[in-house]
């Protein structure tokens, strides 16, 4: 009986440790994705101003695009290291392709087209954040208080931020 108890205890500890490790990876992914969202939101505003005729925003727009590329490299690094644990490669590749299309064609778009394209990339990124949270056990937390906290941080606050950005835009 003692060995059976020890086996079950060690199994439970290992399970809890693996669960927590996966949650930590999800939090790292979502932190990087949230930085990406924030920079794309800023880029949307700068692009809107620039495409509506204020050329003084071109330098800031170039800087924010550089930050977005840094954010993309950060998520690429996470995906290379932890892609088997957090399997989002297909969605991430699709999101990067959308961003690349937007970045390359932005100066040929109208302000409305650019705004809508930015919205689409941001929306896909927010959906990816939810998927990362689901896959990494962040939203499966058995503790009710941390479940609601995680749901708020991953789903609700970023969405409110995006709505505010749309209104501002």
Short mmCIF file of C-alpha atoms in Angstrom, two decimals:
data_model
loop_
_atom_site.label_atom_id
_atom_site.label_comp_id
_atom_site.label_asym_id
_atom_site.label_seq_id
_atom_site.Cartn_x
_atom_site.Cartn_y
_atom_site.Cartn_z
CA UNK A 1 0.00 0.00 0.00
CA UNK A 2 2.83 2.41 0.76
CA UNK A 3 4.37 1.93 -2.68
CA UNK A 4 0.99 2.37 -4.37
CA UNK A 5 0.43 5.57 -2.40
CA UNK A 6 3.92 6.87 -3.30
CA UNK A 7 3.39 6.01 -6.96
CA UNK A 8 0.06 7.86 -7.04
CA UNK A 9 1.52 10.84 -5.18
CA UNK A 10 4.51 11.12 -7.51
CA UNK A 11 2.25 10.72 -10.56
CA UNK A 12 0.01 13.53 -9.31
CA UNK A 13 2.99 15.79 -8.63
CA UNK A 14 4.39 15.11 -12.10
CA UNK A 15 1.00 15.82 -13.67
CA UNK A 16 0.66 19.10 -11.76
CA UNK A 17 4.21 20.13 -12.71
CA UNK A 18 3.59 19.40 -16.42
CA UNK A 19 0.25 21.25 -16.26
CA UNK A 20 1.90 24.30 -14.67
CA UNK A 21 4.79 24.23 -17.15
CA UNK A 22 2.36 24.23 -20.06
CA UNK A 23 0.46 27.14 -18.48
CA UNK A 24 3.74 29.05 -18.20
CA UNK A 25 4.44 28.50 -21.90
CA UNK A 26 0.96 29.72 -22.78
CA UNK A 27 1.49 32.84 -20.70
CA UNK A 28 4.78 33.52 -22.51
CA UNK A 29 3.14 33.10 -25.91
CA UNK A 30 0.22 35.32 -24.99
CA UNK A 31 2.48 38.02 -23.58
CA UNK A 32 4.31 38.16 -26.92
CA UNK A 33 1.06 38.07 -28.86
CA UNK A 34 -0.40 40.88 -26.74
CA UNK A 35 2.65 43.04 -27.48
CA UNK A 36 2.06 42.30 -31.17
CA UNK A 37 -1.59 43.36 -30.87
CA UNK A 38 -0.66 46.61 -29.13
CA UNK A 39 1.90 47.50 -31.77
CA UNK A 40 -0.46 46.68 -34.64
CA UNK A 41 -3.11 48.84 -32.98
CA UNK A 42 -0.64 51.72 -32.80
CA UNK A 43 0.35 51.06 -36.40
CA UNK A 44 -3.29 51.17 -37.43
CA UNK A 45 -3.65 54.65 -35.95
CA UNK A 46 -0.43 55.91 -37.50
CA UNK A 47 -1.31 54.42 -40.90
CA UNK A 48 -4.75 56.00 -40.71
CA UNK A 49 -3.23 59.42 -40.05
CA UNK A 50 -0.61 58.97 -42.77
CA UNK A 51 -3.08 57.69 -45.38
CA UNK A 52 -5.40 60.60 -44.59
CA UNK A 53 -2.65 63.00 -45.67
CA UNK A 54 -0.40 63.65 -42.65
CA UNK A 55 3.02 62.60 -43.93
CA UNK A 56 4.67 63.52 -40.60
CA UNK A 57 3.65 60.08 -39.31
CA UNK A 58 5.76 58.11 -41.80
CA UNK A 59 8.81 57.91 -39.49
CA UNK A 60 6.74 56.70 -36.54
CA UNK A 61 5.00 54.21 -38.81
CA UNK A 62 8.36 52.81 -39.92
CA UNK A 63 9.43 52.51 -36.27
CA UNK A 64 6.24 50.71 -35.25
CA UNK A 65 6.64 48.31 -38.21
CA UNK A 66 10.12 47.52 -36.89
CA UNK A 67 8.62 46.76 -33.48
CA UNK A 68 6.00 44.52 -35.07
CA UNK A 69 8.73 42.61 -36.89
CA UNK A 70 10.52 42.20 -33.52
CA UNK A 71 7.27 40.87 -32.01
CA UNK A 72 6.91 38.42 -34.88
CA UNK A 73 10.48 37.18 -34.42
CA UNK A 74 9.80 36.71 -30.69
CA UNK A 75 6.75 34.53 -31.38
CA UNK A 76 8.68 32.69 -34.12
CA UNK A 77 11.32 31.85 -31.52
CA UNK A 78 8.71 30.55 -29.11
CA UNK A 79 7.11 28.52 -31.88
CA UNK A 80 10.44 26.95 -32.85
CA UNK A 81 11.21 26.01 -29.25
CA UNK A 82 7.78 24.99 -28.00
CA UNK A 83 5.72 24.31 -31.13
CA UNK A 84 5.17 20.66 -30.23
CA UNK A 85 3.76 21.62 -26.83
CA UNK A 86 1.71 24.60 -28.08
CA UNK A 87 0.70 23.54 -31.63
CA UNK A 88 -0.33 26.77 -33.36
CA UNK A 89 2.04 26.71 -36.35
CA UNK A 90 -0.69 26.78 -39.01
CA UNK A 91 -2.60 29.66 -37.50
CA UNK A 92 0.61 31.56 -36.78
CA UNK A 93 1.84 31.13 -40.37
CA UNK A 94 -1.51 32.37 -41.69
CA UNK A 95 -1.39 35.38 -39.39
CA UNK A 96 2.14 36.28 -40.50
CA UNK A 97 1.09 36.02 -44.15
CA UNK A 98 -1.81 38.39 -43.49
CA UNK A 99 0.52 40.85 -41.79
CA UNK A 100 3.04 40.63 -44.64
CA UNK A 101 0.30 41.34 -47.19
CA UNK A 102 -0.84 44.32 -45.14
CA UNK A 103 2.66 45.68 -44.59
CA UNK A 104 3.60 45.42 -48.25
CA UNK A 105 0.38 46.94 -49.59
CA UNK A 106 -0.42 49.47 -46.88
CA UNK A 107 0.78 52.54 -48.79
CA UNK A 108 -1.34 51.53 -51.79
CA UNK A 109 -4.54 51.21 -49.75
CA UNK A 110 -7.10 53.80 -48.83
CA UNK A 111 -7.32 54.72 -45.16
CA UNK A 112 -10.50 52.62 -44.82
CA UNK A 113 -8.94 49.58 -46.51
CA UNK A 114 -5.90 49.86 -44.25
CA UNK A 115 -8.07 50.21 -41.15
CA UNK A 116 -10.09 47.13 -42.12
CA UNK A 117 -6.95 45.10 -42.91
CA UNK A 118 -5.40 46.05 -39.57
CA UNK A 119 -8.63 45.08 -37.84
CA UNK A 120 -8.54 41.68 -39.53
CA UNK A 121 -4.94 40.99 -38.43
CA UNK A 122 -5.70 42.12 -34.88
CA UNK A 123 -8.84 39.98 -34.74
CA UNK A 124 -6.91 36.91 -35.90
CA UNK A 125 -4.23 37.60 -33.29
CA UNK A 126 -6.84 37.85 -30.53
CA UNK A 127 -8.36 34.55 -31.67
CA UNK A 128 -4.89 33.00 -31.64
CA UNK A 129 -4.40 34.21 -28.07
CA UNK A 130 -7.58 32.38 -27.05
CA UNK A 131 -6.41 29.22 -28.82
CA UNK A 132 -3.02 29.41 -27.08
CA UNK A 133 -4.79 29.81 -23.74
CA UNK A 134 -6.98 26.78 -24.45
CA UNK A 135 -4.14 24.57 -25.71
CA UNK A 136 -1.82 25.53 -22.85
CA UNK A 137 -4.37 24.87 -20.09
CA UNK A 138 -4.63 28.54 -19.12
CA UNK A 139 -8.39 28.48 -19.50
CA UNK A 140 -8.68 24.99 -18.03
CA UNK A 141 -7.50 26.00 -14.60
CA UNK A 142 -9.49 24.01 -12.01
CA UNK A 143 -9.41 26.91 -9.53
CA UNK A 144 -12.44 29.09 -10.22
CA UNK A 145 -10.80 32.39 -9.28
CA UNK A 146 -7.77 31.85 -11.50
CA UNK A 147 -10.02 30.61 -14.32
CA UNK A 148 -11.94 33.90 -14.36
CA UNK A 149 -8.75 35.90 -14.00
CA UNK A 150 -7.20 34.11 -16.98
CA UNK A 151 -10.39 34.45 -19.02
CA UNK A 152 -10.38 38.19 -18.33
CA UNK A 153 -6.71 38.63 -19.19
CA UNK A 154 -6.78 36.49 -22.33
CA UNK A 155 -10.24 37.19 -23.74
CA UNK A 156 -12.01 40.16 -22.28
CA UNK A 157 -9.35 42.84 -21.70
CA UNK A 158 -7.73 42.50 -25.13
CA UNK A 159 -11.16 42.69 -26.75
CA UNK A 160 -12.07 45.82 -24.78
CA UNK A 161 -8.72 47.32 -25.77
CA UNK A 162 -9.46 46.56 -29.42
CA UNK A 163 -12.92 48.10 -29.22
CA UNK A 164 -11.42 51.24 -27.70
CA UNK A 165 -8.82 51.30 -30.49
CA UNK A 166 -11.53 50.99 -33.12
CA UNK A 167 -13.49 53.83 -31.59
CA UNK A 168 -10.35 55.96 -31.39
CA UNK A 169 -9.56 55.12 -35.03
#
